[in-house]
Coordinates of C-alpha atoms in Angstrom, one line a residue:
X17 CA -20.9 263.1 -92.4
X18 CA -22.5 261.8 -89.2
X19 CA -26.2 261.2 -88.9
X20 CA -26.6 264.1 -86.4
X21 CA -24.9 266.4 -88.9
X22 CA -27.3 265.3 -91.6
X23 CA -30.2 265.9 -89.3
X24 CA -29.1 269.3 -88.3
X25 CA -28.4 270.2 -92.0
X26 CA -31.9 269.1 -93.0
X27 CA -33.5 271.2 -90.2
X28 CA -31.6 274.3 -91.2
X29 CA -32.5 273.8 -94.9
X30 CA -36.1 273.2 -93.9
X31 CA -36.4 276.7 -92.3
X32 CA -34.2 278.4 -94.8
X33 CA -36.4 277.2 -97.7
X34 CA -39.2 279.5 -96.6
X35 CA -37.6 282.5 -98.4
X36 CA -40.3 283.5 -100.8
X37 CA -42.1 283.5 -104.2
X38 CA -44.6 285.6 -106.0
X39 CA -48.0 285.0 -107.7
X40 CA -51.5 286.6 -107.5
X41 CA -54.1 285.4 -104.9
X42 CA -56.5 282.7 -105.9
X43 CA -58.4 280.9 -103.1
X44 CA -60.3 278.3 -105.0
X45 CA -63.4 276.7 -103.4
X46 CA -61.5 274.4 -101.1
X47 CA -64.4 272.2 -100.1
X48 CA -64.9 271.1 -103.7
X49 CA -61.3 270.4 -104.4
X50 CA -61.0 268.3 -101.2
X51 CA -63.0 265.6 -103.1
X52 CA -64.9 264.2 -100.2
X53 CA -66.3 267.5 -99.1
X54 CA -66.8 268.6 -102.7
X55 CA -70.5 268.3 -101.9
X56 CA -70.5 270.4 -98.8
X57 CA -72.5 273.6 -98.4
X58 CA -70.1 275.9 -100.1
X59 CA -70.9 274.3 -103.5
X60 CA -73.9 276.6 -103.7
X61 CA -71.7 279.4 -104.9
X62 CA -69.8 277.5 -107.5
X63 CA -70.2 278.6 -111.2
X64 CA -73.5 280.3 -110.8
X65 CA -72.4 283.7 -112.3
X66 CA -73.0 282.6 -115.9
X67 CA -70.9 283.7 -118.9
X68 CA -67.2 282.9 -119.1
X69 CA -64.0 284.2 -117.6
X70 CA -62.1 284.0 -114.3
X71 CA -63.0 284.8 -110.7
X72 CA -61.2 284.2 -107.5
X73 CA -64.0 281.9 -106.4
X74 CA -64.5 279.9 -109.6
X75 CA -61.3 280.1 -111.5
X76 CA -61.6 279.6 -115.2
X77 CA -65.3 278.8 -116.0
X78 CA -68.0 278.7 -118.6
X79 CA -71.7 278.9 -118.0
X80 CA -75.1 280.0 -119.3
X81 CA -77.0 282.9 -117.8
X82 CA -79.3 280.5 -115.9
X83 CA -76.5 278.6 -114.2
X84 CA -78.1 275.3 -115.2
X85 CA -75.1 274.4 -117.4
X86 CA -71.6 275.2 -116.2
X87 CA -68.0 274.0 -116.6
X88 CA -64.9 274.9 -114.5
X89 CA -61.4 273.9 -115.6
X90 CA -58.8 273.5 -112.8
X91 CA -55.2 272.2 -112.5
X92 CA -52.6 271.3 -109.8
X93 CA -48.9 271.4 -110.5
X94 CA -46.4 270.2 -107.9
X95 CA -42.7 270.1 -108.6
X96 CA -40.4 268.6 -106.0
X97 CA -36.7 268.1 -105.0
X98 CA -35.9 265.2 -102.7
X99 CA -32.7 264.0 -101.1
X100 CA -32.2 260.8 -99.1
X101 CA -29.5 260.2 -96.5
X102 CA -28.9 256.7 -95.3
X103 CA -26.4 254.8 -93.2
X104 CA -23.6 253.2 -95.2
X105 CA -23.4 250.4 -92.7
X106 CA -26.9 249.2 -93.4
X107 CA -26.6 249.1 -97.2
X108 CA -25.4 246.4 -99.6
X109 CA -21.9 246.8 -100.9
X110 CA -21.8 249.5 -103.7
X111 CA -25.1 251.0 -102.7
X112 CA -25.1 254.8 -102.4
X113 CA -26.0 256.3 -99.0
X114 CA -26.9 259.7 -100.6
X115 CA -29.5 260.0 -103.4
X116 CA -31.3 263.1 -104.7
X117 CA -33.2 264.4 -107.7
X118 CA -36.2 266.2 -109.0
X119 CA -39.7 264.8 -109.7
X120 CA -43.2 266.0 -110.6
X121 CA -45.5 264.0 -108.3
X122 CA -48.7 265.6 -109.4
X123 CA -49.8 267.2 -112.7
X124 CA -53.5 267.1 -112.4
X125 CA -56.3 268.5 -114.7
X126 CA -60.0 268.4 -113.8
X127 CA -63.3 269.4 -115.3
X128 CA -66.3 269.9 -113.0
X129 CA -69.6 271.7 -112.9
X130 CA -73.3 271.0 -113.4
X131 CA -75.6 270.2 -116.3
X132 CA -79.3 270.6 -116.9
X133 CA -79.7 272.1 -113.4
X134 CA -77.4 273.0 -110.5
X135 CA -78.3 269.9 -108.6
X136 CA -76.9 267.5 -111.2
X137 CA -73.1 267.8 -111.0
X138 CA -70.1 266.0 -112.5
X139 CA -66.3 265.8 -112.1
X140 CA -63.6 264.2 -114.3
X141 CA -60.0 264.4 -113.4
X142 CA -56.7 263.1 -114.6
X143 CA -53.2 262.9 -113.2
X144 CA -50.1 263.0 -115.4
X145 CA -47.7 262.8 -112.4
X146 CA -46.0 260.0 -110.7
X147 CA -47.7 260.0 -107.3
X148 CA -50.0 257.2 -106.1
X149 CA -48.5 254.7 -108.5
X150 CA -49.2 252.0 -106.0
X151 CA -52.8 252.6 -105.4
X152 CA -55.0 252.0 -108.4
X153 CA -53.8 255.1 -110.3
X154 CA -50.6 255.0 -112.4
X155 CA -49.1 258.0 -114.2
X156 CA -51.5 259.5 -116.7
X157 CA -54.5 257.7 -115.1
X158 CA -58.1 258.7 -114.8
X159 CA -58.8 259.7 -111.2
X160 CA -62.4 260.9 -110.6
X161 CA -65.1 260.1 -113.0
X162 CA -68.5 260.6 -111.4
X163 CA -71.9 262.2 -111.5
X164 CA -73.9 263.2 -108.4
X165 CA -77.3 264.6 -107.7
X166 CA -78.6 266.6 -104.7
X167 CA -82.2 265.8 -104.0
X168 CA -83.0 268.7 -101.7
X169 CA -80.8 271.5 -102.9
X170 CA -77.3 272.4 -104.0
X171 CA -74.7 271.1 -101.5
X172 CA -77.2 270.1 -98.8
X173 CA -79.5 267.2 -97.7
X174 CA -79.5 263.8 -99.4
X175 CA -77.3 263.2 -102.5
X176 CA -76.2 260.3 -104.6
X177 CA -72.9 259.8 -106.5
X178 CA -72.0 257.1 -109.1
X179 CA -68.9 256.4 -111.0
X180 CA -65.2 256.2 -109.9
X181 CA -64.1 258.1 -106.8
X182 CA -62.4 257.8 -103.4
X183 CA -64.8 256.2 -101.0
X184 CA -65.0 258.5 -97.9
X185 CA -63.1 256.7 -95.2
X186 CA -59.7 258.1 -93.9
X187 CA -59.6 261.8 -92.8
X188 CA -56.1 262.5 -94.1
X189 CA -56.7 260.8 -97.4
X190 CA -60.0 262.7 -97.8
X191 CA -58.2 266.0 -97.8
X192 CA -56.7 266.7 -101.2
X193 CA -52.9 266.6 -101.7
X194 CA -52.8 270.4 -102.4
X195 CA -54.2 271.1 -98.9
X196 CA -51.8 269.0 -96.8
X197 CA -49.4 270.5 -94.2
X198 CA -46.3 268.5 -95.2
X199 CA -45.0 267.9 -98.7
X200 CA -46.7 264.5 -98.7
X201 CA -49.2 262.6 -96.6
X202 CA -47.9 260.4 -93.7
X203 CA -46.4 256.9 -94.1
X204 CA -49.3 255.6 -92.1
X205 CA -51.8 257.0 -94.4
X206 CA -50.0 255.6 -97.4
X207 CA -50.0 252.2 -95.9
X208 CA -53.7 252.1 -95.1
X209 CA -55.4 254.4 -97.7
X210 CA -57.6 252.4 -100.1
X211 CA -57.4 254.6 -103.2
X212 CA -60.2 254.7 -105.8
X213 CA -63.2 252.5 -106.3
X214 CA -66.1 252.2 -108.6
X215 CA -69.5 252.2 -107.1
X216 CA -72.5 254.2 -105.7
X217 CA -72.4 256.6 -102.8
X218 CA -75.3 257.9 -100.9
X219 CA -74.9 260.7 -98.4
X220 CA -76.6 263.3 -96.2
X221 CA -75.2 266.7 -95.5
X222 CA -76.5 268.9 -92.6
X223 CA -75.2 271.9 -90.7
X224 CA -73.6 269.9 -88.0
X225 CA -73.1 266.4 -89.3
X226 CA -72.5 264.4 -92.5
X227 CA -73.1 260.7 -93.3
X228 CA -71.7 258.7 -96.2
X229 CA -72.4 255.1 -97.3
X230 CA -70.8 253.4 -100.4
X231 CA -71.3 250.2 -102.2
X232 CA -68.4 249.5 -104.5
X233 CA -66.2 246.9 -106.2
X234 CA -63.8 247.2 -103.3
X235 CA -60.2 248.0 -102.7
X236 CA -57.9 246.6 -105.3
X237 CA -54.8 247.2 -103.1
X238 CA -55.4 247.5 -99.4
X239 CA -51.8 248.5 -98.8
X240 CA -50.8 245.4 -96.9
X241 CA -48.2 244.2 -99.3
X242 CA -48.2 247.0 -101.9
X243 CA -50.0 245.6 -104.9
X244 CA -47.3 243.1 -105.8
X245 CA -49.8 240.2 -106.1
X246 CA -49.5 239.4 -102.4
X247 CA -53.0 240.7 -101.6
X248 CA -56.3 239.2 -102.7
X249 CA -57.3 242.5 -104.3
X250 CA -54.3 243.1 -106.6
X251 CA -56.4 242.4 -109.7
X252 CA -59.9 241.2 -109.5
X253 CA -62.8 243.0 -108.0
X254 CA -64.2 242.0 -104.6
X255 CA -67.5 240.1 -104.3
X256 CA -68.9 243.1 -102.4
X257 CA -67.6 246.0 -100.5
X258 CA -69.3 248.5 -98.1
X259 CA -67.8 251.8 -96.8
X260 CA -69.3 254.1 -94.2
X261 CA -68.2 257.4 -92.6
X262 CA -69.8 259.8 -90.2
X263 CA -68.6 263.3 -89.3
X264 CA -69.8 265.6 -86.5
X265 CA -68.9 269.3 -86.6
X266 CA -69.0 270.8 -83.1
X267 CA -67.7 274.3 -84.2
X268 CA -66.7 276.2 -87.3
X269 CA -67.7 275.9 -91.0
X270 CA -67.4 272.8 -93.2
X271 CA -65.2 274.8 -95.6
X272 CA -62.4 275.2 -93.2
X273 CA -62.0 271.4 -92.7
X274 CA -61.1 270.9 -96.4
X275 CA -57.4 271.6 -95.5
X276 CA -55.1 271.1 -92.5
X277 CA -54.2 274.8 -92.1
X278 CA -55.7 277.1 -89.5
X279 CA -55.6 280.3 -91.5
X280 CA -55.0 283.6 -89.6
X281 CA -58.3 285.2 -88.8
X282 CA -60.1 281.9 -88.9
X283 CA -62.7 281.0 -86.3
X284 CA -62.4 278.0 -84.0
X285 CA -63.4 274.7 -85.7
X286 CA -63.7 271.2 -84.3
X287 CA -64.6 268.1 -86.4
X288 CA -64.8 264.5 -85.2
X289 CA -65.0 261.6 -87.8
X290 CA -64.9 257.9 -88.1
X291 CA -65.1 255.3 -90.9
X292 CA -65.4 251.6 -91.5
X293 CA -64.8 249.4 -94.6
X294 CA -65.6 245.8 -95.2
X295 CA -65.1 243.7 -98.3
X296 CA -65.1 240.1 -99.2
X297 CA -63.7 238.2 -102.2
X298 CA -63.3 234.7 -103.7
X299 CA -66.7 233.8 -105.1
X300 CA -67.3 236.3 -107.9
X301 CA -65.7 239.5 -109.2
X302 CA -63.7 238.1 -112.1
X303 CA -62.1 241.1 -113.8
X304 CA -62.9 242.1 -117.4
X305 CA -59.3 241.2 -118.4
X306 CA -60.0 237.6 -117.5
X307 CA -58.0 237.4 -114.3
X308 CA -59.0 234.6 -112.0
X309 CA -61.1 235.3 -108.9
X310 CA -59.3 236.5 -105.8
X311 CA -58.6 234.2 -103.0
X312 CA -61.3 233.7 -100.4
X313 CA -60.7 236.5 -98.0
X314 CA -62.2 239.3 -95.9
X315 CA -60.8 242.7 -95.4
X316 CA -61.8 245.3 -92.7
X317 CA -60.5 248.8 -92.2
X318 CA -61.5 251.3 -89.5
X319 CA -60.5 254.8 -88.4
X320 CA -61.3 257.5 -86.0
X321 CA -59.9 261.1 -86.4
X322 CA -60.3 264.6 -85.0
X323 CA -59.5 267.9 -86.6
X324 CA -59.1 271.2 -84.6
X325 CA -58.4 274.6 -86.1
X326 CA -58.2 278.1 -84.8
X327 CA -56.7 281.5 -85.6
X328 CA -53.3 280.7 -87.1
X329 CA -53.0 277.1 -85.7
X330 CA -54.3 273.6 -86.3
X331 CA -54.1 270.1 -85.0
X332 CA -55.1 266.6 -86.2
X333 CA -55.0 263.1 -84.8
X334 CA -56.1 259.8 -86.2
X335 CA -56.1 256.1 -85.2
X336 CA -56.3 253.5 -88.0
X337 CA -56.4 249.7 -88.2
X338 CA -57.2 246.9 -90.6
X339 CA -57.5 243.2 -90.7
X340 CA -56.9 240.9 -93.6
X341 CA -58.0 237.3 -93.4
X342 CA -57.1 235.0 -96.4
X343 CA -58.3 231.4 -96.3
X344 CA -55.2 229.3 -95.9
X345 CA -52.9 232.4 -95.9
X346 CA -52.4 235.6 -94.0
X347 CA -54.5 236.5 -91.0
X348 CA -53.1 239.8 -89.8
X349 CA -54.2 243.0 -88.0
X350 CA -52.1 246.2 -88.3
X351 CA -52.6 249.5 -86.6
X352 CA -51.3 253.1 -87.0
X353 CA -51.6 256.5 -85.4
X354 CA -51.0 260.0 -86.8
X355 CA -50.6 263.2 -84.7
X356 CA -49.7 266.6 -86.3
X357 CA -49.9 270.3 -85.6
X358 CA -49.1 273.6 -87.2
X359 CA -48.6 277.2 -86.1
X360 CA -48.3 280.5 -88.1
X361 CA -45.2 282.5 -87.1
X362 CA -45.9 285.3 -89.6
X363 CA -48.7 286.2 -92.0
X364 CA -47.3 284.0 -94.7
X365 CA -45.2 281.4 -92.8
X366 CA -46.5 278.3 -91.2
X367 CA -44.4 275.8 -89.3
X368 CA -45.6 272.2 -88.7
X369 CA -44.6 268.9 -87.1
X370 CA -46.0 265.4 -87.4
X371 CA -45.5 262.0 -85.8
X372 CA -46.9 258.8 -87.3
X373 CA -46.4 255.3 -86.1
X374 CA -47.2 252.0 -87.7
X375 CA -47.6 248.8 -85.6
X376 CA -47.6 245.6 -87.7
X377 CA -48.7 242.1 -86.9
X378 CA -45.8 239.8 -86.3
X379 CA -47.1 237.4 -88.9
X380 CA -46.7 240.0 -91.6
X381 CA -43.0 240.8 -91.1
X382 CA -40.0 238.6 -91.9
X383 CA -38.3 236.8 -89.1
X384 CA -36.3 239.0 -86.7
X385 CA -37.6 242.1 -88.5
X386 CA -39.1 245.2 -86.9
X387 CA -42.8 245.2 -86.2
X388 CA -43.1 248.9 -85.1
X389 CA -42.1 251.8 -87.3
X390 CA -41.9 255.5 -86.3
X391 CA -41.7 258.6 -88.5
X392 CA -41.1 262.2 -87.6
X393 CA -41.8 265.1 -90.0
X394 CA -41.2 268.8 -89.5
X395 CA -40.9 271.8 -91.7
X396 CA -42.6 274.9 -92.9
X397 CA -44.6 276.5 -95.8
X398 CA -44.4 280.0 -97.3
X399 CA -47.8 281.1 -98.7
X400 CA -47.1 283.5 -101.6
X401 CA -50.4 285.2 -100.7
X402 CA -51.8 285.0 -97.2
X403 CA -54.7 282.6 -96.7
X404 CA -54.3 280.9 -100.1
X405 CA -53.0 277.6 -101.3
X406 CA -52.8 278.7 -104.9
X407 CA -49.0 279.2 -104.8
X408 CA -46.8 278.0 -101.9
X409 CA -43.4 276.7 -101.2
X410 CA -43.0 273.8 -98.6
X411 CA -39.8 272.4 -97.3
X412 CA -39.7 269.5 -94.7
X413 CA -37.6 266.8 -93.3
X414 CA -38.8 263.2 -92.8
X415 CA -36.9 261.0 -90.3
X416 CA -37.6 257.3 -90.4
X417 CA -36.5 256.0 -87.0
X418 CA -36.6 252.4 -87.9
X419 CA -35.4 250.1 -90.6
X420 CA -37.0 249.9 -94.1
X421 CA -40.7 249.0 -93.9
X422 CA -41.2 247.5 -97.4
X423 CA -38.3 245.1 -97.4
X424 CA -39.5 243.4 -94.3
X425 CA -43.1 242.6 -95.4
X426 CA -44.0 239.1 -96.4
X427 CA -45.3 239.3 -100.0
X428 CA -43.1 242.1 -101.3
X429 CA -42.4 245.8 -101.1
X430 CA -45.1 248.2 -100.0
X431 CA -45.2 250.4 -103.1
X432 CA -47.4 252.9 -101.4
X433 CA -44.4 254.3 -99.6
X434 CA -42.7 255.5 -102.7
X435 CA -44.6 258.9 -102.5
X436 CA -42.9 259.6 -99.1
X437 CA -39.4 259.8 -100.7
X438 CA -38.1 257.2 -98.2
X439 CA -35.9 254.7 -100.0
X440 CA -35.6 252.3 -97.1
X441 CA -33.0 249.5 -96.4
X442 CA -31.5 251.6 -93.6
X443 CA -32.0 252.6 -90.0
X444 CA -32.4 256.3 -89.3
X445 CA -33.0 257.4 -92.9
X446 CA -33.6 261.1 -93.4
X447 CA -35.4 262.6 -96.5
X448 CA -35.2 266.3 -97.3
X449 CA -38.1 267.4 -99.5
X450 CA -38.8 270.8 -101.1
X451 CA -41.9 271.5 -103.2
X452 CA -43.3 274.3 -105.2
X453 CA -47.1 274.2 -105.8
X454 CA -49.4 276.1 -108.2
X455 CA -53.1 275.5 -108.0
X456 CA -55.6 277.2 -110.4

C-alpha cells in the first residue's frame, strides 16, 4: 500500500473512532490533578465535607468533620492500541514496515489530602504503566512524593513544597497526561521535558499571576541523548539546579488552564507563561549508589508558552530551547516549537490538530543526518459525558515528516520518544493511536 493510502486510511479511522462509550459523569478537581496547578485556588473546596464516600468534586474520600485530616484516593487508567506504518525502502533487510499492538501506558494511583489542618497538604502517586520510562520514572515507579504548606490560606498566597515532584517549567508537561488533547504529548515536549526532581519549591498564587521557584538536585536526563549515558545527568545529581516559572492570567479562571480543552459553555481565558532552568555538575553530587560525579557541565532550558480557551475551542503555542555545555565534549543548543488547536463539533466530540518542530544543533546529529524534524498530529476525542475527562475515547494520527530522530543523535537513541509510538528509522512514518481513558 502506498504512503498516501496509509495516510488516508489513518485519517478515516481517526474520525471513525469517535463512535462512543458509556460511563457516569465525574469531573474531578482538574487543577489539583494537573500537578503544577494542584495548588491553585480551586483547592479550597477539596475534601472539606468530612466523613467518607464519593462526590463528583472529591471522588472517593475520607475525612473528619473538621476537615483538618482528609484523604482522597484517585486513579488513571489508559489503554492504547498503536499501529506504525513505515517505508520498506528505508528499513534494514527483514525489518517489518507495519507493526501494531496494545499497551497500557499509564496505570496510576494517587493519595492526596491534608493533615493537621487544611493548609498542610500531601500527595503520593505511583505509576504501574510503561510511559515515561526514559525520564526518571520506570514502570512501577514512585512519581509524586511531597508535602506542601500554604502560609496565607488554602490554595492562595505563599506556599512551600518539599519532596519529589515535577519542577514547574514547560507548559505542556505541567498539564497532566489525562488532560491532553492528543493521545500523547508532542515529540518536542518529550525531547525537552525534564521529568521529576527532588528539592524545595516556593511559590506565590494570586488572582491574576503565579510565581514558582525551585532548588533541586537537577535533571537526571535532560532529553538530549535519552538517558543512555551520553548526558552528564544520567546518574549522579547535579551540584545545584534552579528552576523558575511565571504565569500571568489575563482572562478566565485558573481551573480552566489545567487542561487543553475549551469546554462548551466555558468563558474566554488567556494565560501567558515562561520558565527557565539552570543546573551545573562536576564538583559534587555523587549518587547514593556510588556512581562517580558527572562531567563538568552546565545545562540551561527555557520556554515561553501561551494558552487560549473559549466556548468550545482552544489554542496553545510554545517555544522551547536548551543548551548543554560539557567540558571537552558536547556544546549544543537545540530548539523546538509546538502549535495546536481544538474545536468542538458536537456536545461530546472534539477535533484537534497539532504541529511540532524540533531544530537540532548540527554538532548533535550524525554526519549527513537531518537537523530539523517536523511532526503533524490530528484526530478527535469522544467525551462519554459532556465537559468531563473521566471517560473518553481518543483516536489520532501522528505523521513524522522526517527520518528517525533517535538513530541520528550522537550518544544514542532518544528514549523519551518511545511514548509517542513512533518507531523511527524511516522517512514519512505514520502512527495510528487509539486510547480509552478512565479517570476517578
